[in-house]
mmCIF file of C-alpha atoms in Angstrom:
data_model
loop_
_atom_site.group_PDB
_atom_site.id
_atom_site.type_symbol
_atom_site.label_atom_id
_atom_site.label_comp_id
_atom_site.label_asym_id
_atom_site.label_seq_id
_atom_site.Cartn_x
_atom_site.Cartn_y
_atom_site.Cartn_z
ATOM 1 C CA UNK A 3 -0.033 0.105 -0.457
ATOM 2 C CA UNK A 4 3.366 2.015 -0.179
ATOM 3 C CA UNK A 5 5.664 3.251 -2.729
ATOM 4 C CA UNK A 6 7.999 5.649 -0.846
ATOM 5 C CA UNK A 7 10.326 4.378 2.050
ATOM 6 C CA UNK A 8 8.686 5.738 5.427
ATOM 7 C CA UNK A 9 5.596 5.996 4.501
ATOM 8 C CA UNK A 10 2.296 4.398 3.947
ATOM 9 C CA UNK A 11 -0.412 5.347 1.864
ATOM 10 C CA UNK A 12 -3.814 3.615 3.229
ATOM 11 C CA UNK A 13 -6.809 3.306 1.313
ATOM 12 C CA UNK A 14 -8.547 5.586 3.843
ATOM 13 C CA UNK A 15 -10.288 7.978 2.742
ATOM 14 C CA UNK A 16 -9.916 10.768 5.086
ATOM 15 C CA UNK A 17 -6.418 10.558 4.913
ATOM 16 C CA UNK A 18 -6.620 12.523 1.261
ATOM 17 C CA UNK A 19 -7.889 16.305 0.957
ATOM 18 C CA UNK A 20 -8.157 17.274 -2.365
ATOM 19 C CA UNK A 21 -7.390 20.411 -3.949
ATOM 20 C CA UNK A 22 -7.580 21.579 -7.608
ATOM 21 C CA UNK A 23 -8.320 19.293 -10.455
ATOM 22 C CA UNK A 24 -4.823 19.536 -12.477
ATOM 23 C CA UNK A 25 -5.991 17.252 -15.209
ATOM 24 C CA UNK A 26 -8.664 15.203 -16.966
ATOM 25 C CA UNK A 27 -8.868 11.767 -19.063
ATOM 26 C CA UNK A 28 -11.432 9.276 -20.420
ATOM 27 C CA UNK A 29 -13.559 11.623 -22.155
ATOM 28 C CA UNK A 30 -14.337 13.319 -19.005
ATOM 29 C CA UNK A 31 -15.348 10.545 -16.845
ATOM 30 C CA UNK A 32 -11.951 10.586 -14.646
ATOM 31 C CA UNK A 33 -10.150 13.666 -13.406
ATOM 32 C CA UNK A 34 -6.337 14.033 -11.664
ATOM 33 C CA UNK A 35 -6.599 16.147 -8.440
ATOM 34 C CA UNK A 36 -3.584 17.747 -6.594
ATOM 35 C CA UNK A 37 -3.995 16.593 -3.062
ATOM 36 C CA UNK A 38 -2.561 16.192 0.432
ATOM 37 C CA UNK A 39 -2.097 13.282 2.205
ATOM 38 C CA UNK A 40 -2.958 14.753 5.587
ATOM 39 C CA UNK A 41 -1.338 12.361 8.053
ATOM 40 C CA UNK A 42 2.430 13.511 6.480
ATOM 41 C CA UNK A 43 1.426 16.790 4.646
ATOM 42 C CA UNK A 44 2.672 15.345 1.325
ATOM 43 C CA UNK A 45 1.396 16.552 -1.789
ATOM 44 C CA UNK A 46 0.381 13.622 -4.063
ATOM 45 C CA UNK A 47 -2.253 13.083 -7.068
ATOM 46 C CA UNK A 48 -5.367 11.341 -6.953
ATOM 47 C CA UNK A 49 -7.207 10.152 -9.928
ATOM 48 C CA UNK A 50 -10.886 9.543 -9.813
ATOM 49 C CA UNK A 51 -12.690 7.551 -11.963
ATOM 50 C CA UNK A 52 -16.189 7.357 -11.976
ATOM 51 C CA UNK A 53 -16.850 3.637 -12.120
ATOM 52 C CA UNK A 54 -20.862 4.281 -13.083
ATOM 53 C CA UNK A 55 -19.610 5.626 -16.239
ATOM 54 C CA UNK A 56 -17.149 3.184 -16.641
ATOM 55 C CA UNK A 57 -18.973 0.367 -15.743
ATOM 56 C CA UNK A 58 -19.186 -1.774 -18.861
ATOM 57 C CA UNK A 59 -14.803 -0.981 -18.370
ATOM 58 C CA UNK A 60 -14.563 -1.908 -14.970
ATOM 59 C CA UNK A 61 -12.269 -4.658 -15.612
ATOM 60 C CA UNK A 62 -9.909 -2.903 -17.812
ATOM 61 C CA UNK A 63 -9.685 -0.590 -15.312
ATOM 62 C CA UNK A 64 -8.774 -3.282 -12.746
ATOM 63 C CA UNK A 65 -6.204 -4.892 -15.115
ATOM 64 C CA UNK A 66 -4.223 -1.837 -15.676
ATOM 65 C CA UNK A 67 -3.839 -1.125 -11.584
ATOM 66 C CA UNK A 68 -2.891 -4.757 -11.312
ATOM 67 C CA UNK A 69 -0.111 -4.434 -14.193
ATOM 68 C CA UNK A 70 1.088 -1.270 -12.592
ATOM 69 C CA UNK A 71 1.493 -2.729 -8.844
ATOM 70 C CA UNK A 72 3.393 -5.803 -10.532
ATOM 71 C CA UNK A 73 6.125 -3.547 -11.433
ATOM 72 C CA UNK A 74 8.829 -2.121 -9.802
ATOM 73 C CA UNK A 75 10.987 0.379 -11.796
ATOM 74 C CA UNK A 76 12.277 3.729 -10.902
ATOM 75 C CA UNK A 77 10.965 5.363 -14.053
ATOM 76 C CA UNK A 78 7.607 3.462 -14.200
ATOM 77 C CA UNK A 79 5.278 5.938 -12.381
ATOM 78 C CA UNK A 80 3.756 3.363 -9.419
ATOM 79 C CA UNK A 81 0.377 3.731 -7.232
ATOM 80 C CA UNK A 82 0.741 4.030 -3.707
ATOM 81 C CA UNK A 83 -3.031 2.484 -3.083
ATOM 82 C CA UNK A 84 -6.560 2.242 -4.842
ATOM 83 C CA UNK A 85 -10.126 2.448 -3.014
ATOM 84 C CA UNK A 86 -13.526 2.592 -3.735
ATOM 85 C CA UNK A 87 -15.930 5.833 -2.224
ATOM 86 C CA UNK A 88 -19.542 5.692 -3.907
ATOM 87 C CA UNK A 89 -19.369 5.449 -7.456
ATOM 88 C CA UNK A 90 -16.011 6.766 -7.447
ATOM 89 C CA UNK A 91 -12.893 4.658 -7.664
ATOM 90 C CA UNK A 92 -9.758 6.618 -6.441
ATOM 91 C CA UNK A 93 -5.921 6.176 -7.191
ATOM 92 C CA UNK A 94 -3.601 7.547 -5.094
ATOM 93 C CA UNK A 95 0.001 8.239 -7.045
ATOM 94 C CA UNK A 96 3.030 10.072 -6.871
ATOM 95 C CA UNK A 97 2.790 14.026 -7.897
ATOM 96 C CA UNK A 98 4.803 14.288 -10.613
ATOM 97 C CA UNK A 99 5.351 17.772 -10.115
ATOM 98 C CA UNK A 100 6.834 19.028 -13.820
ATOM 99 C CA UNK A 101 3.621 17.050 -15.161
ATOM 100 C CA UNK A 102 3.465 15.499 -18.657
ATOM 101 C CA UNK A 103 6.097 16.129 -21.395
ATOM 102 C CA UNK A 104 3.239 18.002 -22.922
ATOM 103 C CA UNK A 105 2.526 20.428 -19.871
ATOM 104 C CA UNK A 106 5.797 21.532 -20.785
ATOM 105 C CA UNK A 107 5.320 22.208 -24.535
ATOM 106 C CA UNK A 108 2.251 24.063 -23.613
ATOM 107 C CA UNK A 109 3.497 25.710 -20.621
ATOM 108 C CA UNK A 110 6.792 27.083 -22.329
ATOM 109 C CA UNK A 111 8.762 25.022 -24.657
ATOM 110 C CA UNK A 112 5.959 25.694 -27.806
ATOM 111 C CA UNK A 113 8.881 25.478 -30.696
ATOM 112 C CA UNK A 114 9.965 21.699 -29.001
ATOM 113 C CA UNK A 115 12.819 21.418 -25.737
ATOM 114 C CA UNK A 116 16.419 22.062 -25.908
ATOM 115 C CA UNK A 117 18.307 18.964 -26.847
ATOM 116 C CA UNK A 118 19.926 18.440 -23.677
ATOM 117 C CA UNK A 119 16.384 17.751 -21.921
ATOM 118 C CA UNK A 120 14.952 15.465 -24.361
ATOM 119 C CA UNK A 121 18.147 13.323 -23.894
ATOM 120 C CA UNK A 122 17.497 13.199 -20.151
ATOM 121 C CA UNK A 123 13.776 12.420 -20.910
ATOM 122 C CA UNK A 124 14.515 9.708 -23.603
ATOM 123 C CA UNK A 125 17.265 8.226 -21.589
ATOM 124 C CA UNK A 126 14.810 6.908 -18.720
ATOM 125 C CA UNK A 127 11.850 6.421 -20.857
ATOM 126 C CA UNK A 128 13.869 3.801 -22.958
ATOM 127 C CA UNK A 129 14.951 2.515 -19.449
ATOM 128 C CA UNK A 130 11.324 2.005 -18.451
ATOM 129 C CA UNK A 131 10.832 0.417 -21.945
ATOM 130 C CA UNK A 132 13.268 -2.220 -21.681
ATOM 131 C CA UNK A 133 12.348 -3.013 -18.048
ATOM 132 C CA UNK A 134 8.603 -3.651 -19.874
ATOM 133 C CA UNK A 135 9.889 -5.628 -22.980
ATOM 134 C CA UNK A 136 11.647 -8.036 -20.602
ATOM 135 C CA UNK A 137 8.707 -8.811 -18.678
ATOM 136 C CA UNK A 138 6.909 -9.704 -22.042
ATOM 137 C CA UNK A 139 4.781 -6.425 -22.102
ATOM 138 C CA UNK A 140 4.419 -4.099 -25.240
ATOM 139 C CA UNK A 141 3.331 -0.145 -24.172
ATOM 140 C CA UNK A 142 1.341 0.731 -27.535
ATOM 141 C CA UNK A 143 0.809 4.105 -25.910
ATOM 142 C CA UNK A 144 4.386 6.480 -25.661
ATOM 143 C CA UNK A 145 3.530 9.511 -25.581
ATOM 144 C CA UNK A 146 4.176 13.084 -24.832
ATOM 145 C CA UNK A 147 1.367 13.343 -21.952
ATOM 146 C CA UNK A 148 2.484 9.809 -21.245
ATOM 147 C CA UNK A 149 5.539 11.144 -19.665
ATOM 148 C CA UNK A 150 5.975 12.252 -16.628
ATOM 149 C CA UNK A 151 8.720 14.868 -14.857
ATOM 150 C CA UNK A 152 8.954 14.798 -10.940
ATOM 151 C CA UNK A 153 10.425 18.111 -9.207
ATOM 152 C CA UNK A 154 13.619 16.379 -9.052
ATOM 153 C CA UNK A 155 13.785 15.425 -12.575
ATOM 154 C CA UNK A 156 13.000 11.920 -12.518
ATOM 155 C CA UNK A 157 11.377 10.740 -15.584
ATOM 156 C CA UNK A 158 8.523 8.113 -15.619
ATOM 157 C CA UNK A 159 6.450 6.491 -18.145
ATOM 158 C CA UNK A 160 2.485 6.356 -17.640
ATOM 159 C CA UNK A 161 -0.319 5.444 -19.592
ATOM 160 C CA UNK A 162 -0.104 1.747 -19.489
ATOM 161 C CA UNK A 163 -4.171 1.124 -19.662
ATOM 162 C CA UNK A 164 -3.409 0.230 -23.704
ATOM 163 C CA UNK A 165 -0.287 -2.382 -22.835
ATOM 164 C CA UNK A 166 -0.159 -6.028 -24.022
ATOM 165 C CA UNK A 167 1.032 -8.757 -22.116
ATOM 166 C CA UNK A 168 2.904 -11.307 -24.599
ATOM 167 C CA UNK A 169 3.073 -14.108 -22.239
ATOM 168 C CA UNK A 170 -0.040 -16.155 -22.693
ATOM 169 C CA UNK A 171 -0.487 -19.781 -21.466
ATOM 170 C CA UNK A 172 2.788 -19.380 -19.988
ATOM 171 C CA UNK A 173 4.583 -18.589 -24.125
ATOM 172 C CA UNK A 174 5.319 -15.636 -25.261
ATOM 173 C CA UNK A 175 4.012 -14.549 -28.381
ATOM 174 C CA UNK A 176 6.301 -13.602 -31.362
ATOM 175 C CA UNK A 177 3.638 -11.600 -33.103
ATOM 176 C CA UNK A 178 0.617 -9.876 -31.925
ATOM 177 C CA UNK A 179 -2.640 -8.597 -33.736
ATOM 178 C CA UNK A 180 -4.348 -7.270 -31.151
ATOM 179 C CA UNK A 181 -5.433 -3.940 -31.265
ATOM 180 C CA UNK A 182 -6.155 -1.616 -28.217
ATOM 181 C CA UNK A 183 -9.757 -0.592 -28.282
ATOM 182 C CA UNK A 184 -9.083 2.509 -26.572
ATOM 183 C CA UNK A 185 -6.619 4.199 -28.733
ATOM 184 C CA UNK A 186 -8.134 7.090 -30.479
ATOM 185 C CA UNK A 187 -5.809 9.366 -28.735
ATOM 186 C CA UNK A 188 -2.601 7.298 -29.532
ATOM 187 C CA UNK A 189 -3.170 6.843 -33.328
ATOM 188 C CA UNK A 190 -0.020 8.849 -33.960
ATOM 189 C CA UNK A 191 2.086 7.265 -32.161
ATOM 190 C CA UNK A 192 1.110 4.252 -33.337
ATOM 191 C CA UNK A 193 3.466 2.137 -35.814
ATOM 192 C CA UNK A 194 2.826 1.229 -39.300
ATOM 193 C CA UNK A 195 2.562 -2.842 -38.389
ATOM 194 C CA UNK A 196 0.364 -1.973 -35.754
ATOM 195 C CA UNK A 197 -1.960 0.176 -37.549
ATOM 196 C CA UNK A 198 -1.944 -2.050 -40.686
ATOM 197 C CA UNK A 199 -3.287 -5.413 -38.760
ATOM 198 C CA UNK A 200 -2.323 -7.773 -41.079
ATOM 199 C CA UNK A 201 -1.333 -11.034 -40.555
ATOM 200 C CA UNK A 202 2.099 -10.527 -39.633
ATOM 201 C CA UNK A 203 1.244 -8.420 -37.064
ATOM 202 C CA UNK A 204 3.476 -6.348 -34.738
ATOM 203 C CA UNK A 205 5.317 -6.960 -31.778
ATOM 204 C CA UNK A 206 8.112 -5.124 -29.248
ATOM 205 C CA UNK A 207 9.738 -2.978 -31.887
ATOM 206 C CA UNK A 208 6.163 -1.202 -32.249
ATOM 207 C CA UNK A 209 6.992 0.906 -28.854
ATOM 208 C CA UNK A 210 10.194 1.975 -30.896
ATOM 209 C CA UNK A 211 8.697 3.322 -33.830
ATOM 210 C CA UNK A 212 6.352 5.624 -30.567
ATOM 211 C CA UNK A 213 9.472 6.676 -28.928
ATOM 212 C CA UNK A 214 10.637 7.869 -32.576
ATOM 213 C CA UNK A 215 7.337 9.677 -32.722
ATOM 214 C CA UNK A 216 7.897 11.030 -28.578
ATOM 215 C CA UNK A 217 11.092 12.663 -30.273
ATOM 216 C CA UNK A 218 9.664 14.856 -32.840
ATOM 217 C CA UNK A 219 6.976 15.681 -30.575
ATOM 218 C CA UNK A 220 9.686 16.868 -28.025
ATOM 219 C CA UNK A 221 11.999 18.214 -30.342
ATOM 220 C CA UNK A 222 8.895 20.240 -32.561
ATOM 221 C CA UNK A 223 6.434 20.697 -29.940
ATOM 222 C CA UNK A 224 3.983 19.316 -31.593
ATOM 223 C CA UNK A 225 2.844 15.349 -32.418
ATOM 224 C CA UNK A 226 3.864 14.575 -36.258
ATOM 225 C CA UNK A 227 0.478 13.664 -38.523
ATOM 226 C CA UNK A 228 -1.517 15.821 -36.405
ATOM 227 C CA UNK A 229 -2.841 17.792 -38.995
ATOM 228 C CA UNK A 230 -4.099 15.382 -41.273
ATOM 229 C CA UNK A 231 -6.934 12.526 -41.524
ATOM 230 C CA UNK A 232 -6.229 9.204 -39.661
ATOM 231 C CA UNK A 233 -6.678 7.281 -43.303
ATOM 232 C CA UNK A 234 -3.785 9.837 -44.865
ATOM 233 C CA UNK A 235 -2.185 9.034 -41.643
ATOM 234 C CA UNK A 236 -1.747 5.263 -42.093
ATOM 235 C CA UNK A 237 -1.076 6.081 -46.135
ATOM 236 C CA UNK A 238 1.857 8.214 -45.166
ATOM 237 C CA UNK A 239 3.193 5.625 -42.666
ATOM 238 C CA UNK A 240 2.828 2.598 -44.601
ATOM 239 C CA UNK A 241 4.938 4.660 -47.618
ATOM 240 C CA UNK A 242 7.614 5.122 -44.892
ATOM 241 C CA UNK A 243 7.185 8.278 -44.800
ATOM 242 C CA UNK A 244 9.357 9.477 -41.871
ATOM 243 C CA UNK A 245 9.078 12.536 -39.699
ATOM 244 C CA UNK A 246 11.449 14.734 -38.699
ATOM 245 C CA UNK A 247 13.461 17.250 -36.578
ATOM 246 C CA UNK A 248 12.648 20.906 -37.562
ATOM 247 C CA UNK A 249 16.168 22.467 -37.674
ATOM 248 C CA UNK A 250 18.466 24.650 -39.770
ATOM 249 C CA UNK A 251 19.447 21.030 -41.439
ATOM 250 C CA UNK A 252 15.997 20.052 -42.133
ATOM 251 C CA UNK A 253 14.625 23.475 -43.613
ATOM 252 C CA UNK A 254 14.133 22.349 -46.841
ATOM 253 C CA UNK A 255 11.868 19.304 -46.161
ATOM 254 C CA UNK A 256 9.609 21.986 -44.461
ATOM 255 C CA UNK A 257 9.394 24.527 -46.968
ATOM 256 C CA UNK A 258 5.406 25.652 -47.445
ATOM 257 C CA UNK A 259 4.061 25.989 -50.819
ATOM 258 C CA UNK A 260 2.064 28.299 -52.620
ATOM 259 C CA UNK A 261 -0.945 26.048 -51.484
ATOM 260 C CA UNK A 262 -0.038 26.644 -48.030
ATOM 261 C CA UNK A 263 0.713 23.052 -47.566
ATOM 262 C CA UNK A 264 3.445 21.413 -46.163
ATOM 263 C CA UNK A 265 5.957 19.986 -48.786
ATOM 264 C CA UNK A 266 6.992 17.131 -45.994
ATOM 265 C CA UNK A 267 3.885 14.890 -44.880
ATOM 266 C CA UNK A 268 3.351 14.229 -41.994
ATOM 267 C CA UNK A 269 5.735 16.392 -39.608
ATOM 268 C CA UNK A 270 5.163 19.470 -37.815
ATOM 269 C CA UNK A 271 3.062 22.766 -38.060
ATOM 270 C CA UNK A 272 2.863 25.304 -41.190
ATOM 271 C CA UNK A 273 4.844 27.720 -39.334
ATOM 272 C CA UNK A 274 7.704 26.645 -40.806
ATOM 273 C CA UNK A 275 9.966 29.989 -39.542
ATOM 274 C CA UNK A 276 12.654 31.015 -38.385
ATOM 275 C CA UNK A 277 12.110 29.574 -34.623
ATOM 276 C CA UNK A 278 13.099 26.251 -36.344
ATOM 277 C CA UNK A 279 15.599 27.042 -38.317
ATOM 278 C CA UNK A 280 18.265 28.740 -36.220
ATOM 279 C CA UNK A 281 18.740 26.106 -34.099
ATOM 280 C CA UNK A 282 20.521 22.587 -35.134
ATOM 281 C CA UNK A 283 19.751 19.444 -33.520
ATOM 282 C CA UNK A 284 23.011 16.978 -33.329
ATOM 283 C CA UNK A 285 23.500 14.897 -36.234
ATOM 284 C CA UNK A 286 23.520 11.960 -33.696
ATOM 285 C CA UNK A 287 19.735 12.900 -32.649
ATOM 286 C CA UNK A 288 18.629 13.266 -36.006
ATOM 287 C CA UNK A 289 20.123 9.511 -36.788
ATOM 288 C CA UNK A 290 18.757 8.088 -34.068
ATOM 289 C CA UNK A 291 15.278 9.429 -34.575
ATOM 290 C CA UNK A 292 15.580 8.221 -38.032
ATOM 291 C CA UNK A 293 16.618 4.498 -36.612
ATOM 292 C CA UNK A 294 13.196 4.651 -34.320
ATOM 293 C CA UNK A 295 11.365 5.333 -37.175
ATOM 294 C CA UNK A 296 12.956 2.554 -39.427
ATOM 295 C CA UNK A 297 9.827 0.966 -41.440
ATOM 296 C CA UNK A 298 11.522 -2.155 -42.005
ATOM 297 C CA UNK A 299 10.768 -3.761 -38.259
ATOM 298 C CA UNK A 300 13.940 -5.975 -38.378
ATOM 299 C CA UNK A 301 15.932 -3.060 -38.732
ATOM 300 C CA UNK A 302 14.578 -1.211 -36.076
ATOM 301 C CA UNK A 303 16.892 -1.598 -32.482
ATOM 302 C CA UNK A 304 15.333 -2.707 -29.095
ATOM 303 C CA UNK A 305 15.244 -0.329 -26.461
ATOM 304 C CA UNK A 306 18.931 -2.049 -25.195
ATOM 305 C CA UNK A 307 20.339 -0.846 -28.307
ATOM 306 C CA UNK A 308 19.114 2.161 -28.317
ATOM 307 C CA UNK A 309 20.291 3.070 -24.745
ATOM 308 C CA UNK A 310 24.055 1.939 -26.316
ATOM 309 C CA UNK A 311 23.690 4.641 -29.069
ATOM 310 C CA UNK A 312 26.074 7.036 -28.959
ATOM 311 C CA UNK A 313 23.679 10.264 -29.143
ATOM 312 C CA UNK A 314 23.796 9.708 -24.627
ATOM 313 C CA UNK A 315 27.349 10.385 -24.581
ATOM 314 C CA UNK A 316 26.715 13.895 -23.345
ATOM 315 C CA UNK A 317 24.750 13.046 -20.136
ATOM 316 C CA UNK A 318 26.698 9.454 -19.976
ATOM 317 C CA UNK A 319 27.935 10.522 -16.525
ATOM 318 C CA UNK A 320 24.947 12.486 -15.856
ATOM 319 C CA UNK A 321 22.187 12.613 -13.086
ATOM 320 C CA UNK A 322 18.341 13.116 -13.850
ATOM 321 C CA UNK A 323 18.706 15.809 -11.252
ATOM 322 C CA UNK A 324 20.559 17.893 -13.901
ATOM 323 C CA UNK A 325 17.125 18.140 -16.072
ATOM 324 C CA UNK A 326 15.042 20.410 -13.818
ATOM 325 C CA UNK A 327 18.259 23.136 -14.855
ATOM 326 C CA UNK A 328 17.481 22.530 -18.465
ATOM 327 C CA UNK A 329 13.537 23.064 -18.316
ATOM 328 C CA UNK A 330 14.207 26.832 -16.781
ATOM 329 C CA UNK A 331 11.889 29.587 -16.646
ATOM 330 C CA UNK A 332 9.439 26.619 -15.844
ATOM 331 C CA UNK A 333 8.978 25.552 -12.336
ATOM 332 C CA UNK A 334 7.660 22.736 -10.399
ATOM 333 C CA UNK A 335 4.035 22.234 -8.844
ATOM 334 C CA UNK A 336 5.325 21.687 -4.740
ATOM 335 C CA UNK A 337 3.932 24.800 -2.911
ATOM 336 C CA UNK A 338 -0.351 23.994 -2.277
ATOM 337 C CA UNK A 339 -0.167 27.583 -0.929
ATOM 338 C CA UNK A 340 0.271 28.821 -4.543
ATOM 339 C CA UNK A 341 -3.088 26.721 -5.721
ATOM 340 C CA UNK A 342 -6.485 28.286 -6.531
ATOM 341 C CA UNK A 343 -8.940 26.378 -4.059
ATOM 342 C CA UNK A 344 -12.155 26.826 -6.505
ATOM 343 C CA UNK A 345 -12.575 22.650 -7.302
ATOM 344 C CA UNK A 346 -15.459 23.787 -9.621
ATOM 345 C CA UNK A 347 -13.541 25.675 -12.342
ATOM 346 C CA UNK A 348 -12.583 24.299 -15.268
ATOM 347 C CA UNK A 349 -9.288 22.831 -16.121
ATOM 348 C CA UNK A 350 -8.729 25.406 -18.941
ATOM 349 C CA UNK A 351 -8.857 28.093 -16.004
ATOM 350 C CA UNK A 352 -6.850 26.467 -14.005
ATOM 351 C CA UNK A 353 -4.461 26.483 -16.405
ATOM 352 C CA UNK A 354 -4.497 30.451 -16.854
ATOM 353 C CA UNK A 355 -4.055 30.534 -12.708
ATOM 354 C CA UNK A 356 -0.926 28.666 -12.567
ATOM 355 C CA UNK A 357 2.041 30.152 -13.158
ATOM 356 C CA UNK A 358 4.281 27.197 -12.592
ATOM 357 C CA UNK A 359 2.756 24.330 -14.774
ATOM 358 C CA UNK A 360 0.125 24.158 -17.539
ATOM 359 C CA UNK A 361 -2.062 21.167 -17.448
ATOM 360 C CA UNK A 362 -3.617 20.602 -20.549
ATOM 361 C CA UNK A 363 -3.582 17.503 -21.596
ATOM 362 C CA UNK A 364 -4.589 13.930 -19.828
ATOM 363 C CA UNK A 365 -2.626 13.080 -16.744
ATOM 364 C CA UNK A 366 -2.492 9.604 -16.698
ATOM 365 C CA UNK A 367 -0.787 6.722 -15.006
#
């Protein structure tokens, strides 16, 4: 019932005091609250799910909780405890004070994060992915809003509600044909082979493609393929279109034609201007991203192989605690006294009031 040394988080409702909504999910049927653990006065996050709205999918939520509790890794968000209060399921989690990477993009880094910050985030995400792959789990939902950052710079992967366990009846499946039933918000991150749904199926390398999309989202401030219908996105992916990092070396791929269309399908926004093209990402990061987005699954590297890539040399001996300084001027949410007390306020209204972090995306475990 506790994942933090020295603190016990018990499934007792009156041990927790809700403050404000810092995120929403499940089509509005769940909310993430900033809260206080009264016995220790420590700040936490609580996810409340309306089980009446989610009655048909209750087993789906239960399986997610069970899976998360079975995993133990510093880069996977742990759950303290969960319990039912009336028609609501309460899930008590650590507070990730910088919010998600998508929050950071909304708050300040509209044109993308600096390369050093991306590398710290990427290293921790890969460690989490390597861990779950070793345990037979395909994540199937890696994206910026599922990557959370603590006040100390610890990066945690969340969003396991779309995951799939390849170990069935004691045997590990070599290929999977299952399609996530709750996946509309993850389609842009899905690999071509997962979207194709053919007899070849997909495997753990599908997550590696999603990591390539994540890098583009972190670097460019917008997820690739976000400006096109799902059918066009599928065609672009199956044809091998590789999104790129927008910088001075790729300016030719982002030229807007006379009709206002981006010449490179599936990449960032139409504002292909000097904000992007005065910067230059390292050749290592460009190559790393391209390898992740390789159409040929056999040629796509594993998480373990990527962790040994030369792109990480510049941060090899640097701890995750170096990350917060790279996220300035954004500051973590650590002081409850600075938070507005209006629980009825809409999420966007709360976002406008907050000076620390913008919570505009689903904040899920």
